[in-house]
């Protein structure tokens, strides 16, 4: 059975209306994103993605006014269905006064203002994009939206339930090898007895039942888990509200072999029980 082709989203709209924010959110949602693409190359990009990643891979391409006359090609590609994918044209806009403030804050000239005023560039852009806007499948006015609200709107429109879940990684590590640079939270398990000093446990790891029981059955370990996991759950919910979909929790011990591994597995298991998409990884396991 042939796989169902993934969606092709064409992102365009006014300069300063949030195209870059939309592109980043689509990338987080699992889309293969190409920014500032001439419409004449849309078919080539789709073909390359089909060959290298498969036809089910969703694609988003960002096209702006600098593509100028190429918009006729964009419209032709859409209406002729030349990509063989379900295609959505997303148009982002905002009022002139808001776009002027955003451009001035970014200290960037408008691509169409030439030697004139910024406002003149925006007015010319609206004229150029009028037909594209009229043909858009989805129009989002970002005038009163902040970055988080815009990402929420993009997620609601294009995200699958699976893509919209928070992705949590609980990574064990050894302090002697350094703290993971991408950690959002760091917890130190060196307050627990070290299985390294128990001869029969020393060659084993925190993934082995004997070591895991030795670590987790300590009252201090249970108290930590009972108090720390609810904190993570609360923060995770807040991350989703703020549009952040990835969280890394680093759990450390001396060498990253026993205590941190056992506790990482337990924390990941508890988060999964509460509905979070969680995986455990062990950065330094096997380095000793």
mmCIF file with all atom_site columns, N, CA, C and O in Angstrom, residues 44-61:
data_model
loop_
_atom_site.group_PDB
_atom_site.id
_atom_site.type_symbol
_atom_site.label_atom_id
_atom_site.label_alt_id
_atom_site.label_comp_id
_atom_site.label_asym_id
_atom_site.label_entity_id
_atom_site.label_seq_id
_atom_site.pdbx_PDB_ins_code
_atom_site.Cartn_x
_atom_site.Cartn_y
_atom_site.Cartn_z
_atom_site.occupancy
_atom_site.B_iso_or_equiv
_atom_site.pdbx_formal_charge
_atom_site.auth_seq_id
_atom_site.auth_comp_id
_atom_site.auth_asym_id
_atom_site.auth_atom_id
_atom_site.pdbx_PDB_model_num
ATOM 1  N N  . UNK A 1 44 ? 10.985 20.953 -7.262 1.00 0.00 ? 44 UNK A N  1
ATOM 2  C CA . UNK A 1 44 ? 12.286 20.307 -7.055 1.00 0.00 ? 44 UNK A CA 1
ATOM 3  C C  . UNK A 1 44 ? 12.478 19.907 -5.597 1.00 0.00 ? 44 UNK A C  1
ATOM 4  O O  . UNK A 1 44 ? 12.998 18.824 -5.300 1.00 0.00 ? 44 UNK A O  1
ATOM 5  N N  . UNK A 1 45 ? 12.075 20.780 -4.690 1.00 0.00 ? 45 UNK A N  1
ATOM 6  C CA . UNK A 1 45 ? 12.198 20.466 -3.268 1.00 0.00 ? 45 UNK A CA 1
ATOM 7  C C  . UNK A 1 45 ? 11.336 19.262 -2.908 1.00 0.00 ? 45 UNK A C  1
ATOM 8  O O  . UNK A 1 45 ? 11.770 18.351 -2.200 1.00 0.00 ? 45 UNK A O  1
ATOM 9  N N  . UNK A 1 46 ? 10.114 19.240 -3.396 1.00 0.00 ? 46 UNK A N  1
ATOM 10 C CA . UNK A 1 46 ? 9.219  18.115 -3.107 1.00 0.00 ? 46 UNK A CA 1
ATOM 11 C C  . UNK A 1 46 ? 9.818  16.817 -3.639 1.00 0.00 ? 46 UNK A C  1
ATOM 12 O O  . UNK A 1 46 ? 9.805  15.785 -2.948 1.00 0.00 ? 46 UNK A O  1
ATOM 13 N N  . UNK A 1 47 ? 10.353 16.871 -4.837 1.00 0.00 ? 47 UNK A N  1
ATOM 14 C CA . UNK A 1 47 ? 10.948 15.662 -5.411 1.00 0.00 ? 47 UNK A CA 1
ATOM 15 C C  . UNK A 1 47 ? 12.136 15.178 -4.583 1.00 0.00 ? 47 UNK A C  1
ATOM 16 O O  . UNK A 1 47 ? 12.282 13.970 -4.317 1.00 0.00 ? 47 UNK A O  1
ATOM 17 N N  . UNK A 1 48 ? 12.986 16.105 -4.148 1.00 0.00 ? 48 UNK A N  1
ATOM 18 C CA . UNK A 1 48 ? 14.151 15.729 -3.338 1.00 0.00 ? 48 UNK A CA 1
ATOM 19 C C  . UNK A 1 48 ? 13.735 15.127 -1.995 1.00 0.00 ? 48 UNK A C  1
ATOM 20 O O  . UNK A 1 48 ? 14.317 14.147 -1.531 1.00 0.00 ? 48 UNK A O  1
ATOM 21 N N  . UNK A 1 49 ? 12.720 15.720 -1.372 1.00 0.00 ? 49 UNK A N  1
ATOM 22 C CA . UNK A 1 49 ? 12.240 15.193 -0.092 1.00 0.00 ? 49 UNK A CA 1
ATOM 23 C C  . UNK A 1 49 ? 11.594 13.831 -0.292 1.00 0.00 ? 49 UNK A C  1
ATOM 24 O O  . UNK A 1 49 ? 11.797 12.908 0.512  1.00 0.00 ? 49 UNK A O  1
ATOM 25 N N  . UNK A 1 50 ? 10.824 13.680 -1.353 1.00 0.00 ? 50 UNK A N  1
ATOM 26 C CA . UNK A 1 50 ? 10.197 12.382 -1.646 1.00 0.00 ? 50 UNK A CA 1
ATOM 27 C C  . UNK A 1 50 ? 11.258 11.293 -1.787 1.00 0.00 ? 50 UNK A C  1
ATOM 28 O O  . UNK A 1 50 ? 11.102 10.173 -1.280 1.00 0.00 ? 50 UNK A O  1
ATOM 29 N N  . UNK A 1 51 ? 12.351 11.624 -2.474 1.00 0.00 ? 51 UNK A N  1
ATOM 30 C CA . UNK A 1 51 ? 13.399 10.632 -2.730 1.00 0.00 ? 51 UNK A CA 1
ATOM 31 C C  . UNK A 1 51 ? 14.231 10.327 -1.491 1.00 0.00 ? 51 UNK A C  1
ATOM 32 O O  . UNK A 1 51 ? 14.644 9.176  -1.280 1.00 0.00 ? 51 UNK A O  1
ATOM 33 N N  . UNK A 1 52 ? 14.491 11.351 -0.662 1.00 0.00 ? 52 UNK A N  1
ATOM 34 C CA . UNK A 1 52 ? 15.402 11.158 0.465  1.00 0.00 ? 52 UNK A CA 1
ATOM 35 C C  . UNK A 1 52 ? 14.698 10.819 1.774  1.00 0.00 ? 52 UNK A C  1
ATOM 36 O O  . UNK A 1 52 ? 15.243 10.088 2.600  1.00 0.00 ? 52 UNK A O  1
ATOM 37 N N  . UNK A 1 53 ? 13.479 11.311 1.972  1.00 0.00 ? 53 UNK A N  1
ATOM 38 C CA . UNK A 1 53 ? 12.781 11.126 3.242  1.00 0.00 ? 53 UNK A CA 1
ATOM 39 C C  . UNK A 1 53 ? 11.449 10.396 3.106  1.00 0.00 ? 53 UNK A C  1
ATOM 40 O O  . UNK A 1 53 ? 10.870 9.989  4.107  1.00 0.00 ? 53 UNK A O  1
ATOM 41 N N  . UNK A 1 54 ? 10.964 10.289 1.907  1.00 0.00 ? 54 UNK A N  1
ATOM 42 C CA . UNK A 1 54 ? 9.691  9.611  1.698  1.00 0.00 ? 54 UNK A CA 1
ATOM 43 C C  . UNK A 1 54 ? 8.559  10.594 1.482  1.00 0.00 ? 54 UNK A C  1
ATOM 44 O O  . UNK A 1 54 ? 8.600  11.734 1.963  1.00 0.00 ? 54 UNK A O  1
ATOM 45 N N  . UNK A 1 55 ? 7.525  10.144 0.778  1.00 0.00 ? 55 UNK A N  1
ATOM 46 C CA . UNK A 1 55 ? 6.433  11.041 0.408  1.00 0.00 ? 55 UNK A CA 1
ATOM 47 C C  . UNK A 1 55 ? 5.576  11.436 1.603  1.00 0.00 ? 55 UNK A C  1
ATOM 48 O O  . UNK A 1 55 ? 4.807  12.408 1.533  1.00 0.00 ? 55 UNK A O  1
ATOM 49 N N  . UNK A 1 56 ? 5.678  10.706 2.705  1.00 0.00 ? 56 UNK A N  1
ATOM 50 C CA . UNK A 1 56 ? 4.858  11.024 3.871  1.00 0.00 ? 56 UNK A CA 1
ATOM 51 C C  . UNK A 1 56 ? 5.411  12.202 4.670  1.00 0.00 ? 56 UNK A C  1
ATOM 52 O O  . UNK A 1 56 ? 4.714  12.755 5.528  1.00 0.00 ? 56 UNK A O  1
ATOM 53 N N  . UNK A 1 57 ? 6.649  12.602 4.396  1.00 0.00 ? 57 UNK A N  1
ATOM 54 C CA . UNK A 1 57 ? 7.278  13.702 5.138  1.00 0.00 ? 57 UNK A CA 1
ATOM 55 C C  . UNK A 1 57 ? 6.584  15.019 4.802  1.00 0.00 ? 57 UNK A C  1
ATOM 56 O O  . UNK A 1 57 ? 6.531  15.442 3.646  1.00 0.00 ? 57 UNK A O  1
ATOM 57 N N  . UNK A 1 58 ? 6.006  15.721 5.788  1.00 0.00 ? 58 UNK A N  1
ATOM 58 C CA . UNK A 1 58 ? 5.371  17.008 5.489  1.00 0.00 ? 58 UNK A CA 1
ATOM 59 C C  . UNK A 1 58 ? 6.429  18.067 5.181  1.00 0.00 ? 58 UNK A C  1
ATOM 60 O O  . UNK A 1 58 ? 7.533  18.040 5.719  1.00 0.00 ? 58 UNK A O  1
ATOM 61 N N  . UNK A 1 59 ? 6.097  18.982 4.300  1.00 0.00 ? 59 UNK A N  1
ATOM 62 C CA . UNK A 1 59 ? 7.031  20.001 3.840  1.00 0.00 ? 59 UNK A CA 1
ATOM 63 C C  . UNK A 1 59 ? 6.403  21.376 4.031  1.00 0.00 ? 59 UNK A C  1
ATOM 64 O O  . UNK A 1 59 ? 5.203  21.572 3.801  1.00 0.00 ? 59 UNK A O  1
ATOM 65 N N  . UNK A 1 60 ? 7.235  22.343 4.421  1.00 0.00 ? 60 UNK A N  1
ATOM 66 C CA . UNK A 1 60 ? 6.812  23.743 4.456  1.00 0.00 ? 60 UNK A CA 1
ATOM 67 C C  . UNK A 1 60 ? 7.861  24.576 3.735  1.00 0.00 ? 60 UNK A C  1
ATOM 68 O O  . UNK A 1 60 ? 9.057  24.407 3.965  1.00 0.00 ? 60 UNK A O  1
ATOM 69 N N  . UNK A 1 61 ? 7.413  25.440 2.850  1.00 0.00 ? 61 UNK A N  1
ATOM 70 C CA . UNK A 1 61 ? 8.320  26.348 2.157  1.00 0.00 ? 61 UNK A CA 1
ATOM 71 C C  . UNK A 1 61 ? 7.869  27.774 2.438  1.00 0.00 ? 61 UNK A C  1
ATOM 72 O O  . UNK A 1 61 ? 6.667  28.072 2.437  1.00 0.00 ? 61 UNK A O  1
#
